[in-house]
Structures are given as structure tokens and as C-alpha cells.
mmCIF file with all atom_site columns, C-alpha atoms in Angstrom:
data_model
loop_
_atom_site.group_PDB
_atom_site.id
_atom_site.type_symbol
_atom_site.label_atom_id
_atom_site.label_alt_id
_atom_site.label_comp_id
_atom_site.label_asym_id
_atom_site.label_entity_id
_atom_site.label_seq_id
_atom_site.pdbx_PDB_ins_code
_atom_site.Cartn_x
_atom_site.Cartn_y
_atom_site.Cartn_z
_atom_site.occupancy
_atom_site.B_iso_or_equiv
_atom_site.pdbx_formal_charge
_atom_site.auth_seq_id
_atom_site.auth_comp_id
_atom_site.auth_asym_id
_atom_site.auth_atom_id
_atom_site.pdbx_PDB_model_num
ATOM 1   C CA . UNK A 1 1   ? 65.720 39.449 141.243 1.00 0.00 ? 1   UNK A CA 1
ATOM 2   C CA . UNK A 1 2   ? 64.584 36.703 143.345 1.00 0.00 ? 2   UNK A CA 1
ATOM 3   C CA . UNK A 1 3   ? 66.691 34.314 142.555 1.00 0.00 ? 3   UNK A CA 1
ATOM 4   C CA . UNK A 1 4   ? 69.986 37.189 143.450 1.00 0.00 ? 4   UNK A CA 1
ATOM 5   C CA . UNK A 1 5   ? 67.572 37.265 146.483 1.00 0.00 ? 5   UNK A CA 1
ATOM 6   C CA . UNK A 1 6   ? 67.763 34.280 147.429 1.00 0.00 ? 6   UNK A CA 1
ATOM 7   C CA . UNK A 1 7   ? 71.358 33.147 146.282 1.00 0.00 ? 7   UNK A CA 1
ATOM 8   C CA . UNK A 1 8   ? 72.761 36.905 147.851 1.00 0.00 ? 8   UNK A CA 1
ATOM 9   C CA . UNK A 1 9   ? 74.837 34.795 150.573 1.00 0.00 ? 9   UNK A CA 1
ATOM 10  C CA . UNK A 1 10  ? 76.759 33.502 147.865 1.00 0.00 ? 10  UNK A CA 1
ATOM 11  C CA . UNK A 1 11  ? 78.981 36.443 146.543 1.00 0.00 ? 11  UNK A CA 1
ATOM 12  C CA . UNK A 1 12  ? 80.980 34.301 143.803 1.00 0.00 ? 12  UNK A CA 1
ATOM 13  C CA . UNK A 1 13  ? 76.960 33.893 142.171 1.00 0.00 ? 13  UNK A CA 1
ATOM 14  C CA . UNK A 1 14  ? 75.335 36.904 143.148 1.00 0.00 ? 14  UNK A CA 1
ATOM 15  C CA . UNK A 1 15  ? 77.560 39.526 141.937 1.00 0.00 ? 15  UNK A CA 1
ATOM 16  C CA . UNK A 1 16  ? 76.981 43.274 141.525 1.00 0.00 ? 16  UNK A CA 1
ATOM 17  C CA . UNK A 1 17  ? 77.008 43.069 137.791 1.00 0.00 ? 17  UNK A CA 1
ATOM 18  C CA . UNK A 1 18  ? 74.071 40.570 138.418 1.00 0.00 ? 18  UNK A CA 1
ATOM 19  C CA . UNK A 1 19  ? 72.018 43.418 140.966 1.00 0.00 ? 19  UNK A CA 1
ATOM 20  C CA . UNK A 1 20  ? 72.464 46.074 138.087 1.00 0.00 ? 20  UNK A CA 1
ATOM 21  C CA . UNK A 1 21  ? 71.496 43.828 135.676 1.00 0.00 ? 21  UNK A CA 1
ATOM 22  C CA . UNK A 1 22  ? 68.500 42.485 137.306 1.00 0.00 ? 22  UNK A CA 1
ATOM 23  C CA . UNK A 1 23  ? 67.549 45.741 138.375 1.00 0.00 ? 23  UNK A CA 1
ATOM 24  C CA . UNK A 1 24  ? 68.198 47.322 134.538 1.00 0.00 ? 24  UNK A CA 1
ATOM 25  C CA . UNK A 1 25  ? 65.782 44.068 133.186 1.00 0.00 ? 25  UNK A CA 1
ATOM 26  C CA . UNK A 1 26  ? 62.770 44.546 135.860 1.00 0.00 ? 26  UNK A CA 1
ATOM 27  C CA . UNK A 1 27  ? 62.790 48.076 134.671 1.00 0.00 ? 27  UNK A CA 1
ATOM 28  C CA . UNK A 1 28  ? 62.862 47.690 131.169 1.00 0.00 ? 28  UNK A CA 1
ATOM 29  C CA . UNK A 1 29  ? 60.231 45.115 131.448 1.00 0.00 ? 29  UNK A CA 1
ATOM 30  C CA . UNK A 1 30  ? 57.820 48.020 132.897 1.00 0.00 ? 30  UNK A CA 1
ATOM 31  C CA . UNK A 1 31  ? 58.800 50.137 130.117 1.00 0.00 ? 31  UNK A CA 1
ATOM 32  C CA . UNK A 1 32  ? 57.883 47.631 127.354 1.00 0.00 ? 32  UNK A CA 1
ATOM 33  C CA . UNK A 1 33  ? 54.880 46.690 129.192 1.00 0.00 ? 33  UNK A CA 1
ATOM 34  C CA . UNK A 1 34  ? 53.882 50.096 129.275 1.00 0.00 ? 34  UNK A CA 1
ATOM 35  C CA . UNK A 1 35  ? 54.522 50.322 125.385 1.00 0.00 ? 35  UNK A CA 1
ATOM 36  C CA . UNK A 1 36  ? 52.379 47.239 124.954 1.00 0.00 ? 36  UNK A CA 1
ATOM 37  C CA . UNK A 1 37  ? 49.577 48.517 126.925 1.00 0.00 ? 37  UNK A CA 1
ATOM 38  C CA . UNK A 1 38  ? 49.355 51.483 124.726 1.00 0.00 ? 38  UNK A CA 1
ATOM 39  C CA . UNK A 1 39  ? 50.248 49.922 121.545 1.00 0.00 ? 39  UNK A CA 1
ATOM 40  C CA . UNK A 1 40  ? 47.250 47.231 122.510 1.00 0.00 ? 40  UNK A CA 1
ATOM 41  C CA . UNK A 1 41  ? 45.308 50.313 122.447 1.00 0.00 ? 41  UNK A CA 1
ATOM 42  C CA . UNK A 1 42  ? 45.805 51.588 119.400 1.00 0.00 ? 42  UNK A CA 1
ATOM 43  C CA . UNK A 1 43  ? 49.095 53.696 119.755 1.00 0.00 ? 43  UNK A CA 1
ATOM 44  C CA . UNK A 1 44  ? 50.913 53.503 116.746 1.00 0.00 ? 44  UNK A CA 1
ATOM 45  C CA . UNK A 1 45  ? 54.357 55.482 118.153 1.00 0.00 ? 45  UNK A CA 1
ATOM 46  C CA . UNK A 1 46  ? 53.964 53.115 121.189 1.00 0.00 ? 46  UNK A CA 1
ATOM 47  C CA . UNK A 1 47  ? 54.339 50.364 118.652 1.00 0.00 ? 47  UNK A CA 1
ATOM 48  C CA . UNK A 1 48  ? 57.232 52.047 117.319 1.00 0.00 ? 48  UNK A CA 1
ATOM 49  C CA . UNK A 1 49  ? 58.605 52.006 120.679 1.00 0.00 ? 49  UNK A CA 1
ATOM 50  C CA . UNK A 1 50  ? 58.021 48.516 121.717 1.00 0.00 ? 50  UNK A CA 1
ATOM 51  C CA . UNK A 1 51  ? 59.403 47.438 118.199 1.00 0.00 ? 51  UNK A CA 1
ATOM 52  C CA . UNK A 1 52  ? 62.837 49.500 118.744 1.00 0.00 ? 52  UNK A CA 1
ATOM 53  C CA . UNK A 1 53  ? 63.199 48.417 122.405 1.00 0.00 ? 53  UNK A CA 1
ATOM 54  C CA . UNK A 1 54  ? 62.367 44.988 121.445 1.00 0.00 ? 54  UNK A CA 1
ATOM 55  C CA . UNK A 1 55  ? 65.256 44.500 118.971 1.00 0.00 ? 55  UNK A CA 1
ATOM 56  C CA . UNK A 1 56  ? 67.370 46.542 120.979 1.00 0.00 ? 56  UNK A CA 1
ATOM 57  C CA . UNK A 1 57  ? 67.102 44.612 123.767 1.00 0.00 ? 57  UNK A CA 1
ATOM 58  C CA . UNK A 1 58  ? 67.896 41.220 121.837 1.00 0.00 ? 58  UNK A CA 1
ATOM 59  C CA . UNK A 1 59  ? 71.147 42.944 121.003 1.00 0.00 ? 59  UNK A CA 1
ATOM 60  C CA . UNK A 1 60  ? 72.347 43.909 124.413 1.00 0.00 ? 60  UNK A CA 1
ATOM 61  C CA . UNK A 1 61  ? 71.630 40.552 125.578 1.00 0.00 ? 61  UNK A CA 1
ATOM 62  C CA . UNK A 1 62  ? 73.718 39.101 123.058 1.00 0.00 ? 62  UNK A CA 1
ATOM 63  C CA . UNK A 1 63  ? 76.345 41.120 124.014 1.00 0.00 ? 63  UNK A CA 1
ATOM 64  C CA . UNK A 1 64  ? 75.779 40.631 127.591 1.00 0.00 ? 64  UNK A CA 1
ATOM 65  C CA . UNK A 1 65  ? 75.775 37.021 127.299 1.00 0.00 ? 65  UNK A CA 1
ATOM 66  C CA . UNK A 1 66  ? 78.631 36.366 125.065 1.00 0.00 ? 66  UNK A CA 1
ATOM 67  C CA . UNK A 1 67  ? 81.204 39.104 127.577 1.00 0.00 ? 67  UNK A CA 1
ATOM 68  C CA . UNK A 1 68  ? 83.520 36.382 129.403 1.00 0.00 ? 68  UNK A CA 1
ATOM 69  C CA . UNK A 1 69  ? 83.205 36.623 132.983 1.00 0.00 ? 69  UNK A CA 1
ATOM 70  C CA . UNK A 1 70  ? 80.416 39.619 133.251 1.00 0.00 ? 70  UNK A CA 1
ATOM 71  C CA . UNK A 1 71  ? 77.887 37.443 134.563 1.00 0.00 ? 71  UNK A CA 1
ATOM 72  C CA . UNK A 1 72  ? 77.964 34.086 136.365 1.00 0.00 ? 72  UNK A CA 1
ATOM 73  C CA . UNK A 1 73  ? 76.498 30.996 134.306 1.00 0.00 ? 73  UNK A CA 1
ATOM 74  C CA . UNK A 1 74  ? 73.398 31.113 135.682 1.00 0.00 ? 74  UNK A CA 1
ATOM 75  C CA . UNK A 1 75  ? 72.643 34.473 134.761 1.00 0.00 ? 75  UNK A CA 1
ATOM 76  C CA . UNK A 1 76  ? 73.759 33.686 131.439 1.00 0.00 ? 76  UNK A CA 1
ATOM 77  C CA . UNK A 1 77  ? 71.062 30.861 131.077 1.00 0.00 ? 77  UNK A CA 1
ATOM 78  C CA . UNK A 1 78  ? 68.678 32.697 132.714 1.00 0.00 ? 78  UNK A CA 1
ATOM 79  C CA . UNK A 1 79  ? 69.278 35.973 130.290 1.00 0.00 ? 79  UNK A CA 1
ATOM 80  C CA . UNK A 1 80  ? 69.670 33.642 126.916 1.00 0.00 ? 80  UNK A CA 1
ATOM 81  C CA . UNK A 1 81  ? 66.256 32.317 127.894 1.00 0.00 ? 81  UNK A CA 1
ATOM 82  C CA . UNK A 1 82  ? 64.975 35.493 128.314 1.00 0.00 ? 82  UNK A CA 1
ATOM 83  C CA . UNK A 1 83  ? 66.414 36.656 124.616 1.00 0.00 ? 83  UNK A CA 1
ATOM 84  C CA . UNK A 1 84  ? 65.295 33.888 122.882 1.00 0.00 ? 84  UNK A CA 1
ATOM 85  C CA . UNK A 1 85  ? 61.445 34.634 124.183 1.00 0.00 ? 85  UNK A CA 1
ATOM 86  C CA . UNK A 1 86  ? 62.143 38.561 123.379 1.00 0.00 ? 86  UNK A CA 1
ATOM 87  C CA . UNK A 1 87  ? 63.321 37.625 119.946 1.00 0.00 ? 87  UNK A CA 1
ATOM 88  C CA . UNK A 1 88  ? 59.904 35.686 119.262 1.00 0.00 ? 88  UNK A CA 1
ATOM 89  C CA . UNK A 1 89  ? 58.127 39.433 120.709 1.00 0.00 ? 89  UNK A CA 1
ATOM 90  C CA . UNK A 1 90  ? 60.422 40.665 118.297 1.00 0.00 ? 90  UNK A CA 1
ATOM 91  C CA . UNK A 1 91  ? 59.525 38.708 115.339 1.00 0.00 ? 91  UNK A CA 1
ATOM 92  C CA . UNK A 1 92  ? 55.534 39.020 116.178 1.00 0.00 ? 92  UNK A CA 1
ATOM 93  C CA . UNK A 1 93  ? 56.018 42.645 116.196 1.00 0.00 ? 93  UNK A CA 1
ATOM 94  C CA . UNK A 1 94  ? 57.005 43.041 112.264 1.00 0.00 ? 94  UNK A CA 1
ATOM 95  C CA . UNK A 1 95  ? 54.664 40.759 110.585 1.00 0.00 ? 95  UNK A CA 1
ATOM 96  C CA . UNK A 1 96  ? 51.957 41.182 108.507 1.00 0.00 ? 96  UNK A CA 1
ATOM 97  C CA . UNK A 1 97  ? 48.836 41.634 110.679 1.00 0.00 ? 97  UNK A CA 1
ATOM 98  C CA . UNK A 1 98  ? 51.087 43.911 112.981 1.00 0.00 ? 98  UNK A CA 1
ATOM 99  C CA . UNK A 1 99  ? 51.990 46.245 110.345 1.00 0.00 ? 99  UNK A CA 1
ATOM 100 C CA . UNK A 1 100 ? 48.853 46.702 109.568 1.00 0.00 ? 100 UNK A CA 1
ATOM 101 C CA . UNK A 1 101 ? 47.851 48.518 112.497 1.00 0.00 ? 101 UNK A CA 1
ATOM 102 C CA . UNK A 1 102 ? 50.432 51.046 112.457 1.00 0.00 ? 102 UNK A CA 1
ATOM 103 C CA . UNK A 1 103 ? 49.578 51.753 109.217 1.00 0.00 ? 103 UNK A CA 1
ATOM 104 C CA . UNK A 1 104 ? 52.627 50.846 107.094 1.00 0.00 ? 104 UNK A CA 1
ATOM 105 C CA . UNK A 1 105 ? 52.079 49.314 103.751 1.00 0.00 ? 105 UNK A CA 1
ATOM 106 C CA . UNK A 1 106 ? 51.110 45.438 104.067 1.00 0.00 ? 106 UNK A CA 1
ATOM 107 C CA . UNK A 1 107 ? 51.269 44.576 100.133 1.00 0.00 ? 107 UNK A CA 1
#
């Protein structure tokens, strides 16, 4: 959102797809963080949660990214960098040690 900020003189960069989208992300972000906060506590269905909007989230910004023309390049950079660091979250969040404190069978 700083970076629309900043650019926001320049309309063939800062579109409106890019101030939903930025907006939709910063939100999302206090959701998970939220999640994580209560899963850190113990909170196995906030663990759920974070797991689900976690892989979700990897999705969308596949999709995102790879729609011609929805968002300028840097956006696209700047949301592929942002999936690839949400797919490592991801991956934490379904190994071993993390299953076992939500309770599911660790073999």
C-alpha cells in the first residue's frame, strides 16, 4: 500500500485493481495474524484456520498473477514474492511437529 502510495500519480501503475488488491492483502494479513496469534496459543481450530487460509491464499495468488493485464508488473513481482513466502507458511503448517499440536495422528 505504500508503494500505490507513493507511485498514485502514475495511473498506468497504480491502478484500481492494484488499491483493491492491496487493500484485500493488508486485510487478510490481519486475519492470518490473528489466526497465528491464537494458534501460537494453543488453538487448534485457529490452526485449522490459518492452514485453510494459507493454501487458499497461495491459490488466488496464482491466479491473480498469471490473469493478463489485471495487475501491472510490479504488482505481479511484488505478489509472486509474497506467494512464494506464503507457500513456505504453508508448508511449515502441515509437517510433523505442527500436526502434533492439533492433535492429528503424527505416525
Amino acid at each position: 500500500m505504500i508503494a500505490a502510495y507513493l507511485m498514485r500519480g502514475h495511473h498506468d501503475l497504480v491502478t484500481a485493481n492494484v488499491w483493491v488488491r492491496g487493500i484485500i492483502v493488508a486485510a487478510t494479513s490481519l486475519l492470518m495474524y490473528s489466526f497465528a496469534v491464537w494458534a501460537a496459543k494453543g488453538s487448534a481450530r485457529a490452526l485449522l484456520r490459518l492452514r485453510i487460509t494459507a493454501t487458499a491464499m497461495v491459490g488466488v495468488i496464482a491466479v491473480i498473477v498469471a490473469l493478463p493485464g489485471f495487475l501491472p508488473t510490479w504488482m505481479r513481482i511484488e505478489q509472486s514474492a509474497c506467494g512464494l513466502l506464503l507457500l513456505g507458511v504453508a508448508a511449515l503448517l502441515f509437517t510433523r511437529r505442527t500436526r502434533r499440536f492439533d492433535g492429528q495422528d503424527v505416525d
